[in-house]
Short mmCIF file of C-alpha atoms and ligand atoms in Angstrom, two decimals:
data_model
loop_
_atom_site.label_atom_id
_atom_site.label_comp_id
_atom_site.label_asym_id
_atom_site.label_seq_id
_atom_site.Cartn_x
_atom_site.Cartn_y
_atom_site.Cartn_z
CA MET A 1 -13.27 25.50 -44.42
CA SER A 2 -9.13 25.53 -44.40
CA GLU A 3 -6.92 22.16 -45.39
CA SER A 4 -3.64 21.17 -44.08
CA VAL A 5 -1.59 18.60 -44.77
CA TYR A 6 0.87 17.00 -41.64
CA ASP A 7 3.07 13.90 -41.94
CA LEU A 8 0.70 12.97 -38.68
CA VAL A 9 -2.50 13.79 -37.25
CA ILE A 10 -3.20 12.84 -33.77
CA ILE A 11 -6.60 13.14 -32.17
CA GLY A 12 -6.34 13.53 -28.25
CA SER A 13 -4.09 14.91 -26.00
CA GLY A 14 -3.99 12.78 -23.08
CA PRO A 15 -0.41 11.28 -22.14
CA GLY A 16 -0.75 8.74 -25.42
CA GLY A 17 -1.53 11.55 -27.90
CA TYR A 18 0.67 14.45 -26.40
CA VAL A 19 3.83 12.20 -26.04
CA ALA A 20 3.19 10.86 -29.21
CA ALA A 21 3.35 14.38 -30.65
CA VAL A 22 6.74 15.14 -29.10
CA ARG A 23 8.11 12.20 -30.30
CA ALA A 24 6.95 12.52 -33.84
CA SER A 25 8.40 16.25 -33.88
CA GLN A 26 11.69 14.87 -32.62
CA LEU A 27 11.59 12.67 -35.57
CA GLY A 28 11.20 15.56 -37.72
CA MET A 29 7.28 15.22 -38.65
CA ARG A 30 5.10 18.06 -39.40
CA VAL A 31 2.21 17.13 -36.53
CA ALA A 32 -1.20 18.39 -35.88
CA LEU A 33 -2.93 17.27 -32.32
CA VAL A 34 -6.94 17.22 -32.23
CA GLU A 35 -8.08 18.15 -29.04
CA SER A 36 -11.79 19.22 -27.90
CA GLY A 37 -11.23 19.83 -24.06
CA PRO A 38 -8.27 20.86 -22.48
CA LEU A 39 -4.70 19.71 -23.11
CA GLY A 40 -3.42 16.60 -21.27
CA GLY A 41 -6.55 14.53 -21.57
CA VAL A 42 -8.11 12.58 -18.12
CA CYS A 43 -4.57 11.99 -16.64
CA LEU A 44 -3.74 15.43 -16.49
CA ASN A 45 -6.98 16.83 -15.90
CA VAL A 46 -9.40 14.83 -14.08
CA GLY A 47 -7.27 11.36 -13.45
CA CYS A 48 -3.71 10.46 -12.30
CA ILE A 49 -2.37 14.20 -11.32
CA PRO A 50 -5.48 15.43 -9.49
CA THR A 51 -6.03 12.15 -7.31
CA LYS A 52 -2.41 12.21 -6.49
CA ALA A 53 -2.43 15.92 -5.42
CA LEU A 54 -5.62 15.24 -3.18
CA LEU A 55 -4.03 12.08 -1.86
CA HIS A 56 -1.06 13.95 -0.88
CA SER A 57 -3.00 16.27 1.25
CA ALA A 58 -4.65 13.03 2.71
CA ASP A 59 -1.61 11.49 3.55
CA LEU A 60 -0.31 15.29 5.32
CA LEU A 61 -3.42 15.03 7.10
CA ASP A 62 -2.66 11.28 8.53
CA GLU A 63 0.96 12.39 9.58
CA VAL A 64 -0.01 15.36 11.41
CA ARG A 65 -2.81 13.53 13.23
CA GLU A 66 0.03 10.92 14.26
CA GLY A 67 2.47 13.87 14.85
CA LYS A 68 2.70 13.29 18.63
CA ARG A 69 4.74 10.16 17.97
CA PHE A 70 7.22 12.45 16.12
CA GLY A 71 7.16 15.23 18.70
CA ILE A 72 4.99 17.68 17.08
CA SER A 73 1.37 18.45 18.13
CA VAL A 74 -0.86 20.66 16.30
CA GLU A 75 -3.62 22.56 18.67
CA GLY A 76 -7.02 22.50 16.59
CA LEU A 77 -5.71 20.74 13.71
CA ASN A 78 -8.20 21.45 10.85
CA PHE A 79 -8.61 20.24 7.64
CA ASP A 80 -9.90 22.48 4.92
CA LEU A 81 -11.46 20.58 1.29
CA GLY A 82 -11.31 23.67 -0.41
CA GLY A 83 -7.50 24.49 0.21
CA ALA A 84 -6.59 20.55 -1.01
CA MET A 85 -8.57 21.32 -3.91
CA LYS A 86 -6.74 24.74 -4.46
CA HIS A 87 -3.20 22.71 -4.30
CA LYS A 88 -4.80 20.16 -6.96
CA ASP A 89 -6.22 22.91 -9.34
CA ALA A 90 -2.84 24.37 -9.40
CA VAL A 91 -1.10 21.61 -9.77
CA VAL A 92 -3.35 20.49 -12.91
CA LYS A 93 -3.35 23.88 -14.31
CA ALA A 94 0.92 23.67 -13.92
CA SER A 95 0.67 20.24 -15.56
CA THR A 96 -1.43 21.04 -18.69
CA ASP A 97 0.50 24.54 -19.02
CA GLY A 98 3.55 22.37 -19.21
CA VAL A 99 2.07 20.36 -22.17
CA GLY A 100 1.02 23.89 -24.13
CA TYR A 101 4.74 24.59 -23.98
CA LEU A 102 5.60 21.08 -25.22
CA MET A 103 3.56 21.76 -27.78
CA LYS A 104 5.00 25.15 -28.85
CA LYS A 105 8.41 24.02 -28.29
CA ASN A 106 8.09 21.34 -30.62
CA LYS A 107 6.11 23.03 -33.23
CA VAL A 108 3.07 21.19 -33.09
CA GLU A 109 0.18 22.27 -34.38
CA VAL A 110 -2.69 22.46 -31.57
CA VAL A 111 -6.21 22.18 -33.16
CA THR A 112 -8.83 22.88 -30.78
CA GLY A 113 -12.22 20.83 -31.60
CA TRP A 114 -13.64 17.39 -32.53
CA GLY A 115 -11.85 15.16 -34.63
CA ARG A 116 -13.49 12.67 -36.78
CA LEU A 117 -11.89 10.27 -39.09
CA ALA A 118 -13.32 11.46 -42.88
CA GLY A 119 -11.90 9.21 -45.38
CA ARG A 120 -8.43 8.12 -45.76
CA GLY A 121 -5.93 10.20 -44.51
CA GLN A 122 -8.45 12.88 -43.63
CA VAL A 123 -9.46 14.08 -40.33
CA HIS A 124 -12.45 16.47 -40.00
CA VAL A 125 -12.44 18.87 -37.18
CA ARG A 126 -15.31 20.65 -35.84
CA LEU A 127 -13.72 23.49 -34.27
CA ASN A 128 -14.70 24.69 -30.73
CA GLU A 129 -14.34 28.43 -31.73
CA GLY A 130 -17.00 27.53 -34.43
CA GLY A 131 -16.48 26.47 -38.16
CA GLU A 132 -14.71 23.59 -39.39
CA ARG A 133 -11.37 22.34 -40.88
CA THR A 134 -10.32 19.23 -42.78
CA LEU A 135 -6.74 18.10 -42.03
CA SER A 136 -4.76 15.76 -44.02
CA GLY A 137 -2.40 13.63 -42.34
CA LYS A 138 -0.29 10.88 -44.22
CA GLN A 139 -0.68 8.74 -41.12
CA ILE A 140 -3.26 9.29 -38.09
CA ILE A 141 -2.83 8.21 -34.42
CA VAL A 142 -6.18 7.82 -32.61
CA ALA A 143 -5.84 8.54 -28.74
CA THR A 144 -9.06 9.26 -27.62
CA GLY A 145 -8.87 7.72 -24.29
CA ALA A 146 -12.09 6.51 -22.12
CA ARG A 147 -14.25 7.79 -19.51
CA PRO A 148 -15.83 6.35 -16.25
CA ARG A 149 -18.45 3.55 -16.93
CA PRO A 150 -21.60 4.15 -15.13
CA PHE A 151 -23.58 1.27 -12.93
CA PRO A 152 -25.88 -0.09 -15.48
CA GLY A 153 -28.94 1.70 -15.24
CA VAL A 154 -27.60 4.33 -13.11
CA GLU A 155 -26.57 7.64 -14.59
CA PHE A 156 -23.85 9.86 -13.22
CA ASP A 157 -25.55 13.00 -11.61
CA GLY A 158 -22.78 14.53 -10.25
CA GLN A 159 -24.16 15.15 -6.99
CA ARG A 160 -25.07 11.82 -5.23
CA VAL A 161 -23.97 9.51 -7.78
CA LEU A 162 -20.92 10.15 -8.64
CA SER A 163 -17.99 9.28 -11.17
CA SER A 164 -13.98 9.90 -10.37
CA THR A 165 -14.40 12.88 -12.02
CA ASP A 166 -17.25 14.31 -9.81
CA ALA A 167 -15.24 13.07 -6.60
CA LEU A 168 -12.55 15.67 -7.56
CA ARG A 169 -14.89 18.10 -7.48
CA LEU A 170 -16.56 18.03 -4.10
CA THR A 171 -16.56 21.37 -1.95
CA THR A 172 -17.59 19.61 1.25
CA VAL A 173 -16.69 16.13 2.78
CA PRO A 174 -19.35 13.80 2.45
CA SER A 175 -20.38 12.36 5.92
CA SER A 176 -20.30 8.96 4.47
CA LEU A 177 -19.27 7.80 0.92
CA LEU A 178 -19.62 3.89 -0.56
CA ALA A 179 -17.75 3.19 -3.61
CA ILE A 180 -18.72 0.37 -6.00
CA GLY A 181 -15.66 -1.11 -7.33
CA ALA A 182 -12.30 -1.89 -5.21
CA GLY A 183 -9.70 -1.28 -8.44
CA ALA A 184 -7.68 1.37 -8.73
CA ILE A 185 -9.83 4.43 -8.53
CA GLY A 186 -12.09 2.72 -5.68
CA VAL A 187 -9.36 2.06 -3.31
CA GLU A 188 -7.68 5.67 -4.03
CA PHE A 189 -11.09 7.55 -3.47
CA ALA A 190 -11.74 5.26 -0.20
CA SER A 191 -8.28 6.09 1.05
CA MET A 192 -8.53 9.54 0.69
CA TYR A 193 -12.22 10.54 1.71
CA ARG A 194 -11.51 8.41 4.83
CA ALA A 195 -8.30 10.59 5.71
CA PHE A 196 -10.72 13.71 5.01
CA GLY A 197 -12.96 12.13 7.55
CA ALA A 198 -15.87 10.19 5.68
CA GLU A 199 -17.26 7.22 7.20
CA VAL A 200 -16.31 4.91 3.97
CA THR A 201 -17.73 1.50 2.48
CA LEU A 202 -15.98 -0.31 -0.25
CA VAL A 203 -17.85 -2.74 -2.29
CA GLU A 204 -16.01 -5.59 -4.56
CA ALA A 205 -18.05 -8.07 -6.75
CA LEU A 206 -14.82 -10.13 -6.97
CA PRO A 207 -13.61 -12.13 -3.79
CA ARG A 208 -11.12 -9.82 -2.42
CA ILE A 209 -10.48 -5.92 -2.85
CA VAL A 210 -7.84 -5.01 -5.63
CA PRO A 211 -8.26 -8.02 -7.48
CA ASN A 212 -5.39 -7.52 -9.88
CA GLU A 213 -2.91 -7.71 -7.52
CA ASP A 214 -1.39 -10.46 -5.79
CA GLU A 215 -3.68 -12.25 -3.14
CA GLU A 216 -1.21 -11.35 -0.47
CA VAL A 217 -1.22 -7.84 -1.50
CA SER A 218 -5.15 -7.85 -1.35
CA ALA A 219 -4.98 -9.12 2.13
CA GLU A 220 -2.62 -6.77 3.52
CA LEU A 221 -4.45 -3.72 2.01
CA ALA A 222 -7.80 -5.21 3.69
CA LYS A 223 -6.15 -5.27 7.14
CA ALA A 224 -4.70 -1.76 6.78
CA PHE A 225 -8.14 -0.64 5.57
CA GLN A 226 -9.73 -2.11 8.30
CA ARG A 227 -7.38 -0.53 11.11
CA ARG A 228 -8.26 2.95 9.46
CA GLY A 229 -11.91 2.29 9.75
CA ILE A 230 -12.81 1.58 5.85
CA LYS A 231 -15.57 -1.21 5.68
CA THR A 232 -14.67 -3.59 2.79
CA LEU A 233 -17.43 -5.46 1.60
CA ALA A 234 -15.55 -8.20 -1.05
CA GLY A 235 -17.67 -10.93 -2.96
CA ALA A 236 -20.67 -8.71 -2.60
CA ARG A 237 -23.03 -8.20 -5.24
CA VAL A 238 -25.06 -4.85 -5.86
CA GLU A 239 -28.70 -5.44 -6.35
CA GLY A 240 -30.13 -1.88 -6.71
CA ILE A 241 -29.05 1.42 -6.39
CA ASP A 242 -31.81 3.90 -5.15
CA ALA A 243 -30.85 7.41 -5.70
CA GLY A 244 -34.25 9.01 -5.79
CA GLY A 245 -34.56 10.02 -1.71
CA GLU A 246 -32.38 11.93 0.62
CA GLN A 247 -29.52 9.54 0.75
CA VAL A 248 -28.47 6.80 -1.70
CA VAL A 249 -29.57 3.58 -0.84
CA VAL A 250 -27.66 0.53 -2.00
CA SER A 251 -28.73 -2.80 -1.68
CA LEU A 252 -26.19 -5.96 -1.69
CA THR A 253 -25.83 -9.56 -1.17
CA ASP A 254 -22.78 -9.75 0.86
CA ALA A 255 -20.34 -12.76 0.70
CA SER A 256 -22.27 -14.57 3.29
CA GLY A 257 -25.26 -14.29 1.12
CA LYS A 258 -26.89 -11.94 3.57
CA ALA A 259 -28.71 -9.12 2.14
CA GLN A 260 -28.02 -5.54 3.26
CA GLN A 261 -29.02 -2.02 2.65
CA ILE A 262 -26.50 0.58 3.16
CA ALA A 263 -27.58 4.44 3.18
CA VAL A 264 -24.98 6.95 2.36
CA GLU A 265 -24.64 10.79 1.29
CA LYS A 266 -22.72 9.74 -1.97
CA LEU A 267 -22.01 6.91 -3.93
CA LEU A 268 -18.46 6.45 -6.22
CA VAL A 269 -18.85 4.17 -8.75
CA ALA A 270 -15.60 2.86 -9.87
CA ILE A 271 -16.49 -0.15 -11.97
CA GLY A 272 -14.28 0.44 -14.74
CA ILE A 273 -13.91 2.35 -17.95
CA ALA A 274 -16.16 2.78 -21.46
CA PRO A 275 -13.34 3.85 -24.46
CA ASN A 276 -14.24 6.96 -26.43
CA THR A 277 -14.81 5.29 -29.65
CA GLU A 278 -18.09 6.71 -30.76
CA ASN A 279 -18.51 9.66 -33.20
CA ILE A 280 -15.20 9.43 -34.78
CA GLY A 281 -15.64 7.74 -37.83
CA LEU A 282 -13.93 4.39 -36.82
CA GLU A 283 -16.42 2.17 -38.42
CA GLU A 284 -16.08 3.91 -41.84
CA ALA A 285 -12.63 3.73 -41.76
CA GLY A 286 -12.39 0.00 -41.18
CA VAL A 287 -11.10 0.30 -37.58
CA LYS A 288 -12.16 -2.93 -35.61
CA ARG A 289 -13.78 -2.81 -32.00
CA ASN A 290 -14.03 -5.58 -29.74
CA ALA A 291 -17.58 -6.09 -27.95
CA ARG A 292 -17.14 -3.45 -25.10
CA GLY A 293 -15.90 -1.05 -28.19
CA PHE A 294 -12.06 -0.90 -27.33
CA ILE A 295 -10.01 -0.60 -30.67
CA GLU A 296 -8.11 -3.80 -31.98
CA THR A 297 -4.47 -3.22 -32.79
CA ASP A 298 -1.65 -5.25 -34.14
CA GLY A 299 1.20 -5.17 -31.86
CA PHE A 300 2.44 -1.98 -33.46
CA MET A 301 -0.57 -0.25 -32.61
CA ARG A 302 -1.86 -0.16 -36.25
CA ALA A 303 -5.52 -0.35 -36.23
CA ALA A 304 -6.54 0.18 -40.10
CA ASP A 305 -4.35 1.18 -42.97
CA GLY A 306 -2.51 4.72 -42.08
CA ILE A 307 -4.36 4.45 -38.79
CA TYR A 308 -2.75 3.64 -35.75
CA ALA A 309 -4.67 3.80 -32.01
CA ILE A 310 -3.12 4.14 -28.75
CA GLY A 311 -4.14 4.39 -24.88
CA ASP A 312 -6.98 3.72 -23.18
CA CYS A 313 -9.37 3.60 -26.37
CA VAL A 314 -7.24 0.34 -27.09
CA ALA A 315 -8.04 -3.04 -26.25
CA ALA A 316 -4.29 -4.05 -24.78
CA THR A 317 -4.51 -3.56 -21.36
CA PRO A 318 -3.47 -2.27 -18.69
CA TRP A 319 -4.99 1.06 -18.96
CA LEU A 320 -2.32 3.05 -17.42
CA ALA A 321 -1.07 6.73 -18.68
CA HIS A 322 2.43 5.17 -18.70
CA LYS A 323 1.37 2.49 -21.20
CA ALA A 324 -0.31 5.24 -23.35
CA SER A 325 3.09 6.88 -23.56
CA ALA A 326 4.33 3.81 -24.33
CA GLU A 327 2.19 2.72 -26.79
CA GLY A 328 2.56 6.56 -28.43
CA VAL A 329 6.26 6.38 -28.83
CA LEU A 330 5.91 2.91 -30.28
CA ALA A 331 3.66 3.86 -32.86
CA VAL A 332 5.66 6.84 -33.91
CA GLU A 333 8.84 5.16 -33.96
CA HIS A 334 7.21 2.27 -36.31
CA ILE A 335 5.69 5.36 -38.60
CA ALA A 336 9.04 6.74 -38.74
CA GLY A 337 10.41 3.20 -40.07
CA LEU A 338 12.77 2.67 -36.85
CA HIS A 339 13.54 -0.76 -35.50
CA VAL A 340 11.23 -1.26 -32.79
CA THR A 341 9.42 -4.40 -30.97
CA PRO A 342 5.60 -4.52 -29.60
CA LEU A 343 5.44 -3.99 -25.85
CA ASP A 344 5.60 -6.62 -23.46
CA TYR A 345 2.20 -5.85 -21.69
CA ARG A 346 3.52 -8.20 -18.79
CA LYS A 347 6.32 -5.68 -17.81
CA ILE A 348 4.35 -2.62 -17.22
CA PRO A 349 4.37 -1.51 -13.59
CA ALA A 350 1.22 -0.48 -11.91
CA CYS A 351 0.90 1.89 -8.67
CA THR A 352 -1.73 2.39 -6.72
CA TYR A 353 -1.82 5.51 -4.17
CA CYS A 354 -4.07 4.45 -1.44
CA ASN A 355 -2.45 4.38 2.16
CA PRO A 356 -0.72 2.10 2.27
CA GLU A 357 0.66 2.32 -1.51
CA ILE A 358 1.06 -0.45 -3.88
CA ALA A 359 3.28 -1.10 -6.66
CA SER A 360 3.56 -4.18 -8.92
CA VAL A 361 5.03 -5.34 -11.80
CA GLY A 362 4.90 -8.78 -13.66
CA LEU A 363 3.10 -11.79 -12.50
CA THR A 364 1.76 -12.73 -9.21
CA GLU A 365 2.27 -15.54 -7.59
CA ALA A 366 -1.11 -17.40 -8.80
CA GLN A 367 -0.23 -16.28 -12.33
CA ALA A 368 3.21 -17.45 -12.62
CA LYS A 369 1.95 -21.01 -11.15
CA GLU A 370 -1.22 -21.16 -13.52
CA GLN A 371 1.43 -20.49 -16.20
CA GLY A 372 3.30 -23.69 -15.59
CA TYR A 373 6.45 -22.10 -13.75
CA GLN A 374 7.77 -23.91 -10.34
CA VAL A 375 7.67 -20.87 -8.35
CA LYS A 376 9.90 -19.63 -5.57
CA VAL A 377 8.92 -16.64 -3.39
CA GLY A 378 10.98 -14.39 -1.29
CA LYS A 379 9.34 -11.83 0.87
CA PHE A 380 10.38 -9.09 3.79
CA PRO A 381 7.98 -6.89 6.24
CA PHE A 382 8.48 -3.08 6.38
CA SER A 383 7.98 -4.33 9.98
CA ALA A 384 11.72 -4.98 9.90
CA ASN A 385 12.72 -2.17 7.44
CA GLY A 386 14.82 0.86 9.34
CA LYS A 387 13.58 3.34 7.09
CA ALA A 388 9.76 2.37 7.48
CA ARG A 389 10.18 2.69 11.31
CA VAL A 390 11.74 6.25 11.25
CA LEU A 391 8.49 7.24 8.81
CA GLY A 392 6.50 5.53 11.44
CA GLN A 393 4.91 3.17 8.66
CA SER A 394 6.36 0.15 9.28
CA ARG A 395 2.83 -1.34 10.77
CA PHE A 396 1.74 -3.23 7.50
CA GLY A 397 3.41 -4.04 4.01
CA PHE A 398 5.96 -6.00 2.48
CA ALA A 399 8.32 -6.53 -0.66
CA LYS A 400 7.40 -10.03 -2.51
CA LEU A 401 9.38 -11.27 -5.24
CA ILE A 402 8.42 -14.23 -7.58
CA ALA A 403 11.10 -16.33 -9.45
CA ASP A 404 11.53 -19.10 -11.60
CA ARG A 405 12.80 -21.56 -9.63
CA GLN A 406 14.46 -23.45 -12.66
CA TYR A 407 16.42 -20.27 -13.98
CA GLY A 408 15.91 -17.91 -11.40
CA GLU A 409 14.40 -15.44 -13.32
CA ILE A 410 12.41 -12.53 -11.67
CA LEU A 411 9.00 -12.91 -12.66
CA GLY A 412 7.02 -10.62 -10.43
CA MET A 413 7.69 -7.57 -7.91
CA HIS A 414 5.01 -6.83 -5.50
CA LEU A 415 5.39 -4.06 -3.03
CA ILE A 416 2.78 -2.79 -0.72
CA GLY A 417 3.73 -0.20 1.94
CA PRO A 418 5.20 3.31 2.49
CA HIS A 419 6.27 5.29 -0.90
CA VAL A 420 6.51 2.17 -2.73
CA THR A 421 5.26 3.80 -5.82
CA GLU A 422 9.05 5.14 -5.99
CA ILE A 423 10.74 2.10 -5.82
CA ILE A 424 8.98 -0.22 -8.18
CA GLY A 425 11.06 1.11 -10.91
CA GLU A 426 13.86 -1.81 -9.91
CA GLY A 427 11.33 -4.47 -10.59
CA GLY A 428 10.89 -2.90 -14.04
CA LEU A 429 14.54 -2.92 -14.66
CA ALA A 430 14.86 -6.42 -13.21
CA LEU A 431 11.95 -7.84 -15.68
CA THR A 432 13.04 -5.58 -18.79
CA HIS A 433 16.69 -7.16 -17.98
CA GLU A 434 15.51 -10.58 -17.33
CA ALA A 435 17.53 -10.45 -13.93
CA THR A 436 17.82 -13.20 -11.56
CA GLY A 437 17.45 -13.45 -7.91
CA GLU A 438 20.90 -13.71 -7.46
CA SER A 439 21.11 -10.44 -9.43
CA LEU A 440 19.05 -8.54 -7.24
CA VAL A 441 21.04 -9.88 -4.05
CA GLN A 442 24.35 -8.80 -5.75
CA THR A 443 22.83 -5.17 -6.29
CA ILE A 444 23.37 -3.25 -2.92
CA HIS A 445 20.92 -1.55 -1.68
CA ALA A 446 21.50 1.76 0.19
CA HIS A 447 20.89 2.00 4.09
CA PRO A 448 18.49 3.32 5.11
CA THR A 449 16.04 2.97 2.46
CA LEU A 450 12.81 1.29 1.68
CA HIS A 451 14.22 -0.04 -1.18
CA GLU A 452 16.58 -2.32 1.23
CA ALA A 453 13.14 -4.31 1.63
CA ILE A 454 13.84 -5.48 -2.32
CA GLY A 455 17.14 -6.40 -1.14
CA GLU A 456 16.17 -8.53 1.56
CA ALA A 457 13.71 -10.00 -0.43
CA ALA A 458 16.09 -11.29 -2.68
CA HIS A 459 17.89 -12.50 0.08
CA ALA A 460 14.85 -14.56 1.22
CA LEU A 461 14.58 -15.70 -2.37
CA GLU A 462 18.02 -16.92 -2.98
CA HIS A 463 19.08 -17.98 0.56
CA GLY A 464 15.73 -18.96 2.25
CA ALA A 465 15.98 -15.95 4.69
CA ALA A 466 16.51 -12.32 4.71
CA LEU A 467 19.41 -10.79 6.71
CA ASN A 468 17.53 -8.76 9.12
CA LEU A 469 14.60 -10.82 10.19
P1 NAD B 501 -10.69 -1.35 -12.39
O1 NAD B 501 -11.22 -2.05 -13.45
O2 NAD B 501 -9.25 -0.98 -11.90
O3 NAD B 501 -11.61 -1.41 -11.36
C1 NAD B 501 -13.00 -2.17 -11.00
C2 NAD B 501 -13.52 -2.81 -10.23
O4 NAD B 501 -14.56 -2.87 -9.84
C3 NAD B 501 -13.00 -4.39 -10.32
O5 NAD B 501 -12.10 -4.87 -9.31
C4 NAD B 501 -14.23 -5.02 -10.59
O6 NAD B 501 -14.12 -6.27 -10.13
C5 NAD B 501 -15.40 -4.16 -9.82
N1 NAD B 501 -16.82 -4.11 -10.19
C6 NAD B 501 -16.92 -4.10 -11.69
N2 NAD B 501 -18.39 -4.04 -11.31
C7 NAD B 501 -18.80 -4.15 -10.15
C8 NAD B 501 -20.14 -4.37 -9.65
N3 NAD B 501 -21.30 -4.74 -10.16
N4 NAD B 501 -20.18 -4.57 -8.42
C9 NAD B 501 -18.96 -4.18 -7.41
N5 NAD B 501 -17.77 -4.46 -8.25
C10 NAD B 501 -17.73 -4.21 -9.61
O7 NAD B 501 -11.33 0.24 -12.98
P2 NAD B 501 -11.06 1.45 -12.18
O8 NAD B 501 -10.76 1.29 -10.60
O9 NAD B 501 -12.66 2.02 -12.33
O10 NAD B 501 -10.50 2.35 -12.92
C11 NAD B 501 -10.60 2.63 -14.47
C12 NAD B 501 -8.82 2.57 -15.00
O11 NAD B 501 -8.12 3.55 -14.76
C13 NAD B 501 -8.58 1.24 -14.65
O12 NAD B 501 -7.76 0.97 -15.94
C14 NAD B 501 -7.38 1.59 -13.63
O13 NAD B 501 -6.41 0.79 -13.75
C15 NAD B 501 -7.10 3.12 -14.22
N6 NAD B 501 -6.67 3.78 -12.91
C16 NAD B 501 -5.43 3.77 -12.73
C17 NAD B 501 -5.10 4.22 -11.28
C18 NAD B 501 -3.57 4.11 -10.98
O14 NAD B 501 -2.71 3.60 -11.56
N7 NAD B 501 -2.99 4.82 -9.80
C19 NAD B 501 -5.92 4.97 -10.76
C20 NAD B 501 -6.83 5.50 -11.30
C21 NAD B 501 -7.69 4.51 -12.23
#
């Protein structure tokens, strides 16, 4: 058993852990990164990156189906899930290889094995290749992430009761799929497998799909999904799941109180995540967890003396890759004694890659009102946006801005429509710089672009009407 001394030992190499390692190395620290699986964590291996790769195949397929209106007809259009999976696997490999390259470039020592806190400043690693090592770290960052949460009493079997990880590995397109949970995972897979040809049902306990988004966004997505043939049941209570027969049978009570039984080939359970905070020595180290097992930290991500925690294993939401990376940078810069301030969690953008896409940052209209703001709203539909028409994607979607009536500050930006995940950056910048609606009006938006919709929404916000509507 060998011992090594580091300035920083990080457990977990997802977008929290590996980004923290890079930043620590840039700041002159000697860093060890402990990882038992492939580099990159959920995001790169079985999360953000592979899902978006498959969703790109789904979008292309839908575009080709619509090809005629662009003068393109394809005889005998074929979709090969294996080919889509191959593309996904190549993208994952390039991304995880990239993390390996970054670790080498930044002289971060990757220790492959299961890490566990083992007394002050010590991480014990059970090496994958056999044997053990103890790493001494002046500081330790726990970045162990989270995993899909099963439906109570029903285990994932990888065959018929699927987690998001399983749904990325199917070899054939199921004839029917029911997703429980209409958060990001539920709607992304519903969108994807519908495009691939499955009959899709989406079941959500809360009264609307994507319940964290602005209410108008939920309503717009429900309309778009209906047109795409995705059946949505919001406000439904799942009463039981029988996965013992040929098909999976889901019994539920729908929003009207009617009992329904739906039999499907595959069931996707997408009801949130459980943190990976067991068997890593947290209790002995004095790290506190909330009732659901997520680690409690202060605003600088400190969880106990000499221990920081970041990313999906931490209680602070949203659980998103870019939040994990931002927390990693914050923790490392705090360790380095730089002047840092806690993250403002209200200003973290969220992007969901269903068709149509959703992107938002800041308060929803309802949240702003709840918080006591006198709210004003500006909205502009993509049906009046030239670029959306060029793309043939102007049927659904809009840009919506929420501002404080008193000072004009932008409080939230909510987008649904084509490629909106690429244009929400303007919202992040607006919120970070406490921009007003007037400053968005003064920002000249190039023509023809999708982000003109944001400029138009700003006109509607400030002048009571958009220009091109
Ligand atoms: P989520 O918390 O976003 O959504 C889960 C949904 O399931 C909620 O709407 C909830 O009301 C519903 N639900 C819970 N129990 C239910 C039940 N018994 N019956 C019906 N509905 C039920 O979680 P997720 O979609 O599983 O995603 C997990 C995490 O990963 C989230 O933090 C999410 O933000 C993140 N993620 C993000 C992206 C992205 O940013 N594009 C993509 C995938 C996942």
